[in-house]
Amino acid sequence: MTTSTPHPPGTSNQPEEPRTPAASDEAGPQKAPGPAEAPRPSAGSGTPAPPEEARTPGGVYRRPVSPTERLYLAAGQPRGAMALRIVVEGDGLPDPDRLRAAVARAAQTCPGSRLVRSGPLWTAGGPPPHVLHAPPARGRFDVSDPHTARLLTDRSGPADQPGCEVLVVPGAGGARTTLVFSASHALMDGHGALTWVREVFRALRGEAARPAADPSTDLGVLRRLAADQGGRPRRRPAPLPGRRSPLGPAAAAGSPSQTLWLRRTLPGRHPALTARLAQAVADTARLDTRAMVPVDLRRHLPHLAAATGNLTLPLFLDLRPGQDWAAAHTRLLTALAEGGELAAGFEAGLVRRLPGPALAALLRAAQSAAVRTDRHLASAVVSHLGRLDTGELSGGGFTAATAYALPVHAPLVPLSFAVAETADTTEITLGVRAADPSLPRRAPAFLDAVLDRLLAGGADTRTGAPAAPAVPSAQAAPAGATVVDLFRAQAARTPAAVALDGPAGPVTYAELDRRSDAVAAELVRRGTARQDLVGLVVDRTPEGVAALWGILKAGAAYVPLDPAHPGPRVRGVLASCGARLTLTRRHLVPGLAGFVPGELLAVEDVPTPAQPADPPAAAGTAPAPGDLAYVMHTSGSTGRPKGVLVEHRGLAAFVRWMTGLCRVGEGTRFGFASSYAFDISCFPLFLPLLAGGTAVLAPEAPSPAVLRALVAEHRADTLALTPSHLALLDGDGGGRLRTLLLGGEELTPAAVRSAYAAFGTGCRLINGYGPTEATVACLAHVVDDTETGPSLPLGTPGPDLRVDLVAEDGTPIGSGPQDAGRVGEIVVHGVQVARGYHRPDQAPAEPAGAGTPFATGPDGVRSYRTGDLGRRLPGGGIAFAGRADGQVKVAGHRIEPAEITAALEAHPGVARAAVTTRRRPGARGPVLCAYAVPARGTTATAPAAADPAAPAESGPAPSAGAPSADELRAHLAGILPRHLIPAHILTVAALPATVSGKTDFDALPDPFAGTAAPPTAEPPEPPEPAGTDPGGSPAALHARVARHWATVLGVDASVLTADSDFQALGGDSLALVEMLSAVSADLLTPDQARRLTEDLAVLVRDLTLGRVCDRLTAVREGTTA
């Protein structure tokens, strides 16, 4: 609980403490009182006090060594200096010379970073802090790794020679660079250390210095504040060492004391976190506990912002297990409002009476007794460093991605927590030091249990939504593990747990492992080799999921296609990939047999042994991290779909990142309602199955009823959807969700409101952004429901990624305050970047000068230019700012209009074509609109004025053989997926051009010109007589269906005819689902509604009002349409 900037008494810049000043930003304990048996000074002891503030004559910075700092010096003697450590991780490596120069300049403006002791005074007479360079890290900077702990603690110097230093740890192979700023706690507190760190980066950026040379000390501030009130400082009674360790008694010491730090990253910000974390410690330990909360004295005197010394004093919170955290939060706020930290501890008299060596010996004895008896002065330190702006921690070629503090290992307190917030995450670190060999096993389990309770308590008190497990920021899986390795390990750990659930019933991990092993064995038997491409055309059933995992276990990569894709597209994709075998379901074989170029195998025809193979790995060849995992096809500007080559290392990195962000664990039930051919499917297919959770399958086509059933009937608590799918739910999601990830389209505050209305305000909303070429997602933002603006931030990158904004001249756009508002192309770097596109040499040539969006740097790190534009936000975040090329997003699909253009121009009756998007007034999203110029020898007439009830292509019929809109739509439907079929196809005599010779889309006719927005509300319909069957007569049925069409499409129902075409009127696939859902709810029973969707593939090929009415009549009467 702290603030990183001072503010006057009675105010706060922390939403966590809305009515009182914020507490300290100290990264470790500010007070560690001596043992209870030590002599206590009386209030009137008469001991002369040394001056508590020293002036700086002749410009030399001096100040007293405060009693607190003397205690820290003594506490550091047995085990090296007590050091505060601020860790900043980011991209880029600062130039060594520039960094040394910046540290040297900061040493002048922050003299507290170069103090030497001269008797009772600190004097700024030392050299600038050292800058040290460690060898490149082989992986992520992991503070829990013993090697990392030794690297940091071995840097600590003698306790009587405290100082500061900077350690640079470069990243290797795309890993981030880590800068560790260490400052002796005898010199600085957390705010002081941050002031010094910020000054170093200010020098790196070439900005003006902000001197911080105030010589104030904590005791001097107490006396000054007390004098202002006409009194003397209060004294705090010495606490008794009666608190047990939340970790339990230490095991018998069989080895030297070891330092252990653990780090966890929580998405978003968490109100009242200090109190909630302290209460979660008590609840987890099931003990009465005492939390020491350091509080920053700078909040009382604004000029103290320029002081770097120890200006923090503690508050103590006594807690009992099972209490409401809100009670602890209220006590903390009350204490802050009353200035409860403004009291001098007994150590001020203690350090005057004992010389340094004697004080150190006393502390050693007290510490030994505390460990032996498991009785401590406090249970834990809970310290909040405040909100850190990564823009302030960037410069000199280094761009910060996150920052956190490593807690000081306090004497006489067994645990120390440090908290820091960035724009999108909350970093929590735990520090403990003991001679206990079981510590590396017990401490991580304890920390994860604490965070589980913290998150559960927050959700329960707000909404009753299910709680989620906290996930370590670095998963325990080996860095080189693939998703196959992780799945096998999970199946071995929890064989009886439910891996898949849904209408077909539960499937355990052991059963899914056995079925997928059988598929892998059959593929290998049929000649499938490592990195072969295998087609996958399946549904969302246990058989389909087993087929996917079987391909991966065989060492091959899957090429997903939707069963609804046109046969020619299936044939073109599989032939281009060279897939010799395709897995499908038996009921899909008849429709695929004429289009699959190689062998077609139904999953049901794979023999499954009664017992799993021994050993299981014999079923196939285990893939390596650099092998292909899948090839996902996106719309291509060449007219052909582009196959994106995604590797196992990128998929595993995505899973590690998103598992924590989405709070996926053993209790998670992740709904699966998307197509395998849409990479959002990777969320339910991989995240839950590698964390012990359950993938909940929805075999039927996505609809409001299907999505609600996932939540209400099948108890899904986590979903990944597009905002367009969310809009269909109309505020009713079927129940509460724990996590909802929204991606594929720009997220707006209106969509956020819809999500909370559908799934409860306790649902964690995540805005996910990323092209297929960056393995599903590369930026993510946990939504704060207080955010405003037309769209929400895209967020921050995953730990194995770097995301830059690049200006038109190719230079990166910085993240500092001066860069806010600048727009550039979003460029992704790191292991999640795909290998490239499949067989680009066999695709038509790219446009001149377009080049390739993929590149590999000298360090071997891949990058991808997304073509998306981003706007730099204050604080360093990114907001979506449109496309740099012609790509469009319609209903969550990324579409290259050039692919549709190429397909149209392949028709012999079309000479030229153009495709863009148009929006009907009042509609919720754009639709595709195509313009075709007839081939030579045919003519076309201009379309008539748009009639909202008639197809936009209507008007005088094209003459002399020009193809009609229906003919062109049928042509496209035979070669393109449904989402690429334009809602409108207009025939024009020529394509207008701009002065530069490019197609002038603004000059093309708008099919919605003159169409008014629909009324905000329909006039009430007269009630029907009791017992009347709605839609009982053909005319009544037509009228009711037409009314639903009018509501969805925004047209006048009175002019709709039996020949009115839903797609020609602007209806896309999501509008179709909305219309059918409304019609079903109005006119059909649940069983009849299910039968209506069974023949959906046939219905959509002739989607006129009359055809829909005929189908409804047949379903209602139990006959065939």
Coordinates of C-alpha atoms in Angstrom, one line a residue, residues 101-560:
A101 CA 27.3 8.0 -17.7
A102 CA 23.6 8.0 -16.7
V103 CA 24.5 6.3 -13.4
A104 CA 27.2 8.8 -12.8
R105 CA 24.9 11.8 -13.5
A106 CA 22.2 10.3 -11.2
A107 CA 24.9 9.9 -8.5
Q108 CA 25.3 13.7 -8.6
T109 CA 21.6 14.5 -8.5
C110 CA 20.8 11.7 -6.0
P111 CA 23.7 11.9 -3.6
G112 CA 22.0 9.2 -1.4
S113 CA 23.3 6.7 -3.9
R114 CA 27.0 7.3 -3.0
L115 CA 27.1 7.7 0.7
V116 CA 29.9 6.7 3.0
R117 CA 29.7 6.7 6.8
S118 CA 31.7 9.1 8.9
G119 CA 30.8 8.4 12.5
P120 CA 27.2 9.4 13.1
L121 CA 26.8 10.9 9.6
W122 CA 26.3 9.8 6.1
T123 CA 28.4 11.9 3.6
A124 CA 28.1 11.9 -0.2
G125 CA 31.8 11.2 -0.6
G126 CA 31.7 7.8 -2.4
P127 CA 32.1 7.0 -6.1
P128 CA 29.1 6.5 -8.4
P129 CA 27.4 3.1 -8.1
H130 CA 29.1 0.3 -10.1
V131 CA 27.5 -1.0 -13.3
L132 CA 28.1 -4.8 -13.7
H133 CA 27.3 -7.0 -16.7
A134 CA 26.4 -10.6 -16.2
P135 CA 26.6 -13.3 -18.9
P136 CA 23.5 -13.5 -21.1
A137 CA 20.7 -15.5 -19.5
R138 CA 19.8 -18.7 -21.3
G139 CA 16.1 -18.3 -20.6
R140 CA 13.8 -16.0 -18.7
F141 CA 15.1 -14.2 -15.6
D142 CA 13.7 -16.4 -12.9
V143 CA 14.2 -15.0 -9.4
S144 CA 13.3 -18.4 -7.8
D145 CA 16.2 -20.1 -9.6
P146 CA 19.1 -20.7 -7.1
H147 CA 21.6 -19.5 -9.6
T148 CA 19.8 -16.2 -9.9
A149 CA 19.6 -15.9 -6.2
R150 CA 23.3 -16.4 -5.9
L151 CA 24.0 -14.0 -8.7
L152 CA 22.1 -11.3 -6.7
T153 CA 23.1 -12.1 -3.1
D154 CA 26.8 -12.6 -4.0
R155 CA 26.8 -9.0 -5.2
S156 CA 26.1 -7.8 -1.6
G157 CA 29.1 -6.2 0.0
P158 CA 30.0 -6.0 3.6
A159 CA 27.4 -4.5 5.9
D160 CA 29.7 -1.7 7.1
Q161 CA 30.2 -0.6 3.5
P162 CA 26.7 -0.2 2.1
G163 CA 26.2 1.0 -1.4
C164 CA 24.3 0.9 -4.6
E165 CA 24.9 -0.9 -8.0
V166 CA 23.3 -1.8 -11.3
L167 CA 23.4 -5.3 -12.7
V168 CA 22.7 -5.9 -16.4
V169 CA 21.6 -9.4 -17.4
P170 CA 21.2 -9.6 -21.2
G171 CA 18.7 -12.0 -22.7
A172 CA 19.7 -14.6 -25.2
G173 CA 17.6 -16.1 -28.0
G174 CA 14.9 -13.5 -27.8
A175 CA 14.6 -13.3 -24.0
R176 CA 14.2 -10.0 -22.3
T177 CA 17.0 -7.9 -20.8
T178 CA 16.9 -7.5 -17.1
L179 CA 18.2 -4.5 -15.1
V180 CA 18.6 -5.0 -11.3
F181 CA 19.0 -1.8 -9.3
S182 CA 20.3 -2.7 -5.8
A183 CA 20.4 -0.2 -2.9
S184 CA 21.4 -0.9 0.7
H185 CA 18.5 -0.5 2.9
A186 CA 20.7 1.3 5.3
L187 CA 20.8 4.1 2.7
M188 CA 17.4 4.2 1.2
D189 CA 13.8 3.0 1.5
G190 CA 11.7 1.9 -1.5
H191 CA 10.7 5.4 -2.5
G192 CA 14.2 6.6 -2.3
A193 CA 15.4 3.7 -4.4
L194 CA 12.8 4.4 -7.1
T195 CA 13.7 8.0 -7.1
W196 CA 17.3 7.0 -7.9
V197 CA 16.2 4.5 -10.6
R198 CA 14.0 7.0 -12.3
E199 CA 16.8 9.5 -12.3
V200 CA 19.1 7.0 -14.1
F201 CA 16.5 6.5 -16.8
R202 CA 15.9 10.2 -17.0
A203 CA 19.6 10.6 -17.7
L204 CA 19.5 7.8 -20.3
R205 CA 16.7 9.7 -22.1
G206 CA 18.6 12.9 -22.0
E207 CA 16.0 14.7 -19.9
A208 CA 16.7 17.4 -17.3
A209 CA 17.7 16.2 -13.9
R210 CA 15.5 16.4 -10.8
P211 CA 17.8 16.7 -7.8
A212 CA 16.9 14.7 -4.7
A213 CA 19.1 15.9 -2.0
D214 CA 16.8 16.5 1.0
P215 CA 18.6 15.2 4.1
S216 CA 15.5 14.4 6.2
T217 CA 15.3 11.3 8.4
D218 CA 12.3 9.5 9.9
L219 CA 13.0 10.6 13.5
G220 CA 13.5 14.2 12.3
V221 CA 10.1 14.1 10.5
L222 CA 8.4 12.8 13.6
R223 CA 9.8 15.6 15.7
R224 CA 8.9 18.2 13.1
L225 CA 5.3 16.9 12.8
A226 CA 5.0 16.6 16.6
A227 CA 6.3 20.1 17.1
D228 CA 3.7 21.5 14.7
Q229 CA 1.1 20.0 17.1
G230 CA 2.8 21.4 20.1
G231 CA 4.0 18.1 21.5
R232 CA 6.7 15.3 21.3
P233 CA 6.6 12.2 19.1
R234 CA 4.6 9.3 20.3
R235 CA 6.3 6.1 21.2
R236 CA 5.2 2.7 20.0
P237 CA 5.3 -0.1 22.5
A238 CA 7.7 -2.9 21.7
P239 CA 5.8 -5.9 20.1
L240 CA 6.2 -9.2 21.8
P241 CA 7.7 -12.1 19.7
G242 CA 4.6 -14.3 19.8
R243 CA 3.6 -14.7 16.2
R244 CA 4.2 -18.1 14.4
S245 CA 5.4 -18.3 10.9
P246 CA 2.6 -18.7 8.3
L247 CA 4.9 -21.3 6.6
G248 CA 5.0 -23.4 9.7
P249 CA 8.1 -24.2 11.9
A250 CA 11.4 -24.5 10.0
A251 CA 12.8 -27.9 9.6
A252 CA 16.0 -28.8 11.4
A253 CA 18.8 -26.9 9.8
G254 CA 20.9 -29.3 7.8
S255 CA 22.4 -26.7 5.5
P256 CA 23.4 -23.1 5.5
S257 CA 20.7 -20.4 5.2
Q258 CA 19.4 -19.9 1.7
T259 CA 17.7 -17.0 0.0
L260 CA 14.5 -17.7 -1.8
W261 CA 12.4 -15.3 -3.8
L262 CA 9.2 -16.3 -5.6
R263 CA 7.4 -14.1 -8.2
R264 CA 3.8 -14.3 -9.4
T265 CA 2.0 -12.1 -11.9
L266 CA -1.7 -11.4 -11.6
P267 CA -3.6 -9.8 -14.5
G268 CA -5.0 -6.3 -13.9
R269 CA -5.2 -4.3 -10.8
H270 CA -6.7 -5.4 -7.5
P271 CA -8.3 -2.9 -5.1
A272 CA -7.5 -3.0 -1.4
L273 CA -4.7 -5.5 -2.2
T274 CA -2.6 -4.9 1.0
A275 CA -5.5 -5.8 3.3
R276 CA -6.7 -8.6 1.0
L277 CA -3.2 -10.1 0.8
A278 CA -2.6 -9.9 4.5
Q279 CA -6.0 -11.6 5.2
A280 CA -5.3 -14.3 2.6
V281 CA -2.0 -15.1 4.5
A282 CA -4.0 -15.6 7.7
D283 CA -6.7 -17.7 6.0
T284 CA -4.1 -19.9 4.3
A285 CA -2.0 -20.4 7.4
R286 CA -5.1 -20.8 9.6
L287 CA -3.3 -18.7 12.3
D288 CA -3.8 -15.5 14.1
T289 CA -1.3 -13.3 12.2
R290 CA 0.3 -9.8 12.4
A291 CA 1.1 -8.0 9.2
M292 CA 3.7 -5.3 9.2
V293 CA 2.7 -2.6 6.7
P294 CA 5.4 0.0 5.9
V295 CA 4.0 3.6 5.4
D296 CA 5.7 6.4 3.6
L297 CA 6.1 9.6 5.7
R298 CA 6.5 11.7 2.5
R299 CA 2.7 11.9 2.4
H300 CA 2.8 14.4 5.3
L301 CA 5.3 16.9 3.9
P302 CA 5.4 17.4 0.1
H303 CA 9.0 18.7 0.1
L304 CA 10.2 15.2 1.2
A305 CA 9.8 14.0 -2.3
A306 CA 13.4 15.1 -2.8
A307 CA 14.5 12.8 0.1
T308 CA 16.0 9.3 -0.6
G309 CA 16.7 8.2 3.0
N310 CA 14.6 5.9 5.1
L311 CA 11.4 7.7 5.6
T312 CA 9.0 4.8 6.3
L313 CA 7.5 3.6 9.5
P314 CA 5.2 0.6 10.1
L315 CA 1.6 0.0 10.9
F316 CA 0.6 -3.4 12.3
L317 CA -2.5 -5.3 11.4
D318 CA -3.7 -8.1 13.6
L319 CA -5.8 -10.6 11.7
R320 CA -7.7 -13.8 12.4
P321 CA -8.5 -16.5 9.9
G322 CA -11.9 -16.4 8.4
Q323 CA -12.5 -12.7 8.8
D324 CA -13.7 -10.5 5.9
W325 CA -10.8 -8.7 4.3
A326 CA -12.9 -5.6 4.2
A327 CA -12.7 -5.3 8.0
A328 CA -8.9 -5.3 7.8
H329 CA -9.0 -2.8 5.0
T330 CA -11.2 -0.5 7.1
R331 CA -8.9 -0.7 10.1
L332 CA -5.9 0.1 7.8
L333 CA -7.6 3.1 6.3
T334 CA -8.6 4.3 9.7
A335 CA -5.1 4.0 11.0
L336 CA -3.8 5.9 8.0
A337 CA -6.3 8.7 8.5
E338 CA -5.2 9.0 12.1
G339 CA -1.5 9.0 11.3
G340 CA -1.0 5.7 13.2
E341 CA 2.5 5.2 11.8
L342 CA 3.7 8.5 13.4
A343 CA 5.3 6.9 16.4
A344 CA 8.9 6.2 17.4
G345 CA 9.9 2.6 18.1
F346 CA 12.0 1.5 21.0
E347 CA 15.0 0.8 18.8
A348 CA 15.9 4.5 18.8
G349 CA 17.0 4.2 22.4
L350 CA 18.4 0.7 21.9
V351 CA 20.9 1.6 19.2
R352 CA 22.2 4.5 21.4
R353 CA 23.0 2.2 24.3
L354 CA 24.8 -0.6 22.3
P355 CA 27.7 -0.4 19.9
G356 CA 27.3 -1.9 16.5
P357 CA 28.9 -5.4 17.1
A358 CA 26.9 -5.9 20.3
L359 CA 23.7 -4.9 18.5
A360 CA 24.5 -7.3 15.7
A361 CA 25.1 -10.1 18.3
L362 CA 21.9 -9.4 20.0
L363 CA 20.0 -9.5 16.7
R364 CA 21.6 -12.8 15.8
A365 CA 20.6 -14.3 19.2
A366 CA 17.0 -13.0 18.8
Q367 CA 16.8 -14.3 15.3
S368 CA 18.0 -17.8 16.3
A369 CA 15.5 -17.9 19.2
A370 CA 12.7 -16.8 16.9
V371 CA 13.4 -19.6 14.4
R372 CA 14.0 -22.2 17.1
T373 CA 10.7 -21.5 18.9
D374 CA 8.7 -20.3 15.9
R375 CA 7.8 -17.1 17.6
H376 CA 8.3 -13.9 15.7
L377 CA 7.6 -10.1 16.1
A378 CA 5.3 -10.2 13.1
S379 CA 4.0 -12.9 10.7
A380 CA 4.8 -11.1 7.5
V381 CA 5.7 -7.8 5.9
V382 CA 3.2 -6.7 3.3
S383 CA 4.6 -3.8 1.3
H384 CA 3.2 -2.1 -1.8
L385 CA 5.6 -0.3 -4.1
G386 CA 2.8 1.6 -5.9
R387 CA 2.0 2.0 -9.5
L388 CA 5.0 2.0 -11.8
D389 CA 5.0 3.7 -15.2
T390 CA 7.2 1.5 -17.5
G391 CA 7.7 4.7 -19.7
E392 CA 9.6 6.2 -16.8
L393 CA 11.8 3.1 -16.6
S394 CA 12.8 3.1 -20.3
G395 CA 15.5 4.9 -22.2
G396 CA 18.9 4.5 -23.9
G397 CA 17.7 1.7 -26.2
F398 CA 15.9 -0.1 -23.5
T399 CA 12.1 -0.3 -23.3
A400 CA 10.6 -1.6 -20.0
A401 CA 7.9 -4.2 -20.1
T402 CA 7.4 -4.7 -16.4
A403 CA 9.0 -3.9 -13.0
Y404 CA 8.9 -5.4 -9.6
A405 CA 10.7 -5.4 -6.2
L406 CA 12.5 -8.2 -4.5
P407 CA 11.7 -8.1 -0.7
V408 CA 14.3 -7.5 1.9
H409 CA 14.7 -10.5 4.2
A410 CA 13.9 -8.8 7.4
P411 CA 15.2 -10.0 10.8
L412 CA 12.7 -11.4 13.2
V413 CA 10.0 -11.6 10.5
P414 CA 9.8 -14.9 8.6
L415 CA 8.1 -13.7 5.3
S416 CA 8.2 -10.5 3.2
F417 CA 5.8 -9.7 0.4
A418 CA 6.4 -6.9 -2.1
V419 CA 3.7 -5.7 -4.5
A420 CA 4.0 -3.5 -7.6
E421 CA 1.5 -2.5 -10.2
T422 CA 2.0 -1.8 -13.9
A423 CA -0.5 -0.7 -16.5
D424 CA -1.9 -4.2 -17.0
T425 CA -0.5 -6.5 -14.3
T426 CA 0.1 -6.8 -10.6
E427 CA 3.5 -8.2 -9.6
I428 CA 3.7 -10.0 -6.2
T429 CA 7.0 -11.3 -4.9
L430 CA 7.7 -13.3 -1.7
G431 CA 11.0 -13.3 0.1
V432 CA 12.1 -15.8 2.7
R433 CA 15.5 -16.9 4.1
A434 CA 16.1 -19.9 6.3
A435 CA 18.3 -22.9 6.8
D436 CA 15.5 -25.3 5.8
P437 CA 16.0 -27.8 3.0
S438 CA 12.2 -28.1 2.5
L439 CA 11.8 -24.4 1.8
P440 CA 11.9 -24.6 -2.0
R441 CA 9.0 -27.1 -1.8
R442 CA 6.8 -25.5 0.8
A443 CA 7.1 -21.8 -0.1
P444 CA 5.8 -22.0 -3.7
A445 CA 2.8 -24.1 -2.6
F446 CA 2.0 -21.6 0.2
L447 CA 2.3 -18.6 -2.1
D448 CA 0.0 -20.2 -4.7
A449 CA -2.5 -21.1 -2.0
V450 CA -2.4 -17.5 -0.7
L451 CA -3.1 -16.1 -4.1
D452 CA -5.9 -18.6 -4.7
R453 CA -7.6 -17.4 -1.6
L454 CA -7.0 -13.8 -2.5
L455 CA -8.6 -14.2 -5.9
A456 CA -11.4 -16.3 -4.5
G457 CA -12.3 -13.8 -1.8
G458 CA -12.5 -11.0 -4.4
A459 CA -14.8 -12.9 -6.7
D460 CA -17.0 -14.3 -4.0
T461 CA -17.7 -10.9 -2.3
R462 CA -18.5 -9.2 -5.6
T463 CA -20.6 -11.7 -7.5
G464 CA -20.4 -15.2 -6.2
A465 CA -18.6 -16.2 -9.4
P466 CA -16.3 -19.2 -9.1
A467 CA -12.8 -18.5 -8.1
A468 CA -9.7 -19.2 -10.1
P469 CA -6.3 -20.6 -9.2
A470 CA -3.4 -18.2 -9.2
V471 CA -0.8 -19.2 -11.8
P472 CA 2.9 -18.7 -11.5
S473 CA 4.4 -16.2 -13.8
A474 CA 6.8 -18.9 -15.0
Q475 CA 5.3 -22.3 -15.3
A476 CA 7.2 -25.2 -13.9
A477 CA 7.4 -27.0 -17.2
P478 CA 10.8 -27.2 -18.8
A479 CA 11.5 -24.4 -21.3
G480 CA 11.8 -26.9 -24.2
A481 CA 8.6 -28.7 -23.4
T482 CA 6.0 -28.9 -26.2
V483 CA 2.3 -29.2 -25.8
V484 CA 2.6 -32.9 -26.3
D485 CA 5.0 -33.2 -23.4
L486 CA 2.8 -31.1 -21.2
F487 CA -0.3 -33.1 -22.1
R488 CA 1.3 -36.4 -21.4
A489 CA 2.6 -35.2 -18.1
Q490 CA -0.9 -33.9 -17.1
A491 CA -2.5 -37.2 -18.1
A492 CA -0.1 -39.0 -15.9
R493 CA -0.7 -36.7 -13.0
T494 CA -4.6 -36.7 -13.2
P495 CA -5.7 -39.8 -15.2
A496 CA -9.1 -39.9 -13.7
A497 CA -9.9 -36.2 -14.0
V498 CA -12.3 -35.0 -16.7
A499 CA -10.6 -33.7 -19.8
L500 CA -13.6 -33.3 -22.1
D501 CA -17.3 -32.8 -21.3
G502 CA -20.4 -31.9 -23.2
P503 CA -23.5 -33.6 -24.7
A504 CA -21.5 -36.8 -25.4
G505 CA -20.6 -37.1 -21.7
P506 CA -17.3 -36.9 -19.8
V507 CA -14.0 -38.2 -21.1
T508 CA -11.1 -38.6 -18.7
Y509 CA -7.5 -37.7 -19.3
A510 CA -6.6 -41.3 -19.4
E511 CA -9.2 -42.0 -22.0
L512 CA -8.3 -39.0 -24.2
D513 CA -4.6 -40.0 -23.9
R514 CA -5.5 -43.6 -25.0
R515 CA -7.7 -42.5 -27.9
S516 CA -5.1 -40.0 -29.2
D517 CA -2.3 -42.5 -28.8
A518 CA -4.3 -44.9 -31.0
V519 CA -4.8 -42.2 -33.7
A520 CA -1.0 -41.4 -33.5
A521 CA -0.2 -45.1 -33.9
E522 CA -2.5 -45.5 -36.9
L523 CA -1.0 -42.4 -38.6
V524 CA 2.5 -43.7 -38.1
R525 CA 1.5 -47.1 -39.4
R526 CA 0.1 -45.4 -42.5
G527 CA 3.4 -43.7 -43.1
T528 CA 3.0 -40.3 -41.5
A529 CA 6.4 -38.9 -40.5
R530 CA 7.6 -36.1 -38.3
Q531 CA 6.5 -32.6 -39.6
D532 CA 4.2 -34.1 -42.2
L533 CA 1.0 -32.1 -42.7
V534 CA -2.2 -34.0 -41.9
G535 CA -5.7 -32.6 -42.9
L536 CA -8.2 -32.2 -40.1
V537 CA -11.9 -31.8 -40.9
V538 CA -13.8 -32.7 -37.7
D539 CA -16.5 -31.4 -35.4
R540 CA -16.3 -30.4 -31.8
T541 CA -16.7 -33.9 -30.3
P542 CA -14.3 -36.2 -28.3
E543 CA -13.5 -37.9 -31.5
G544 CA -12.4 -34.6 -33.2
V545 CA -10.3 -33.6 -30.2
A546 CA -8.6 -37.0 -30.1
A547 CA -7.8 -36.7 -33.8
L548 CA -6.1 -33.4 -33.3
W549 CA -4.0 -34.7 -30.4
G550 CA -3.2 -37.9 -32.3
I551 CA -1.7 -35.8 -35.2
L552 CA 0.5 -33.9 -32.7
K553 CA 1.6 -37.1 -30.9
A554 CA 2.6 -38.6 -34.2
G555 CA 5.0 -35.7 -34.6
A556 CA 2.9 -34.2 -37.5
A557 CA 1.2 -30.9 -37.9
Y558 CA -2.6 -30.5 -38.3
V559 CA -4.2 -28.5 -41.1
P560 CA -7.7 -27.6 -39.8

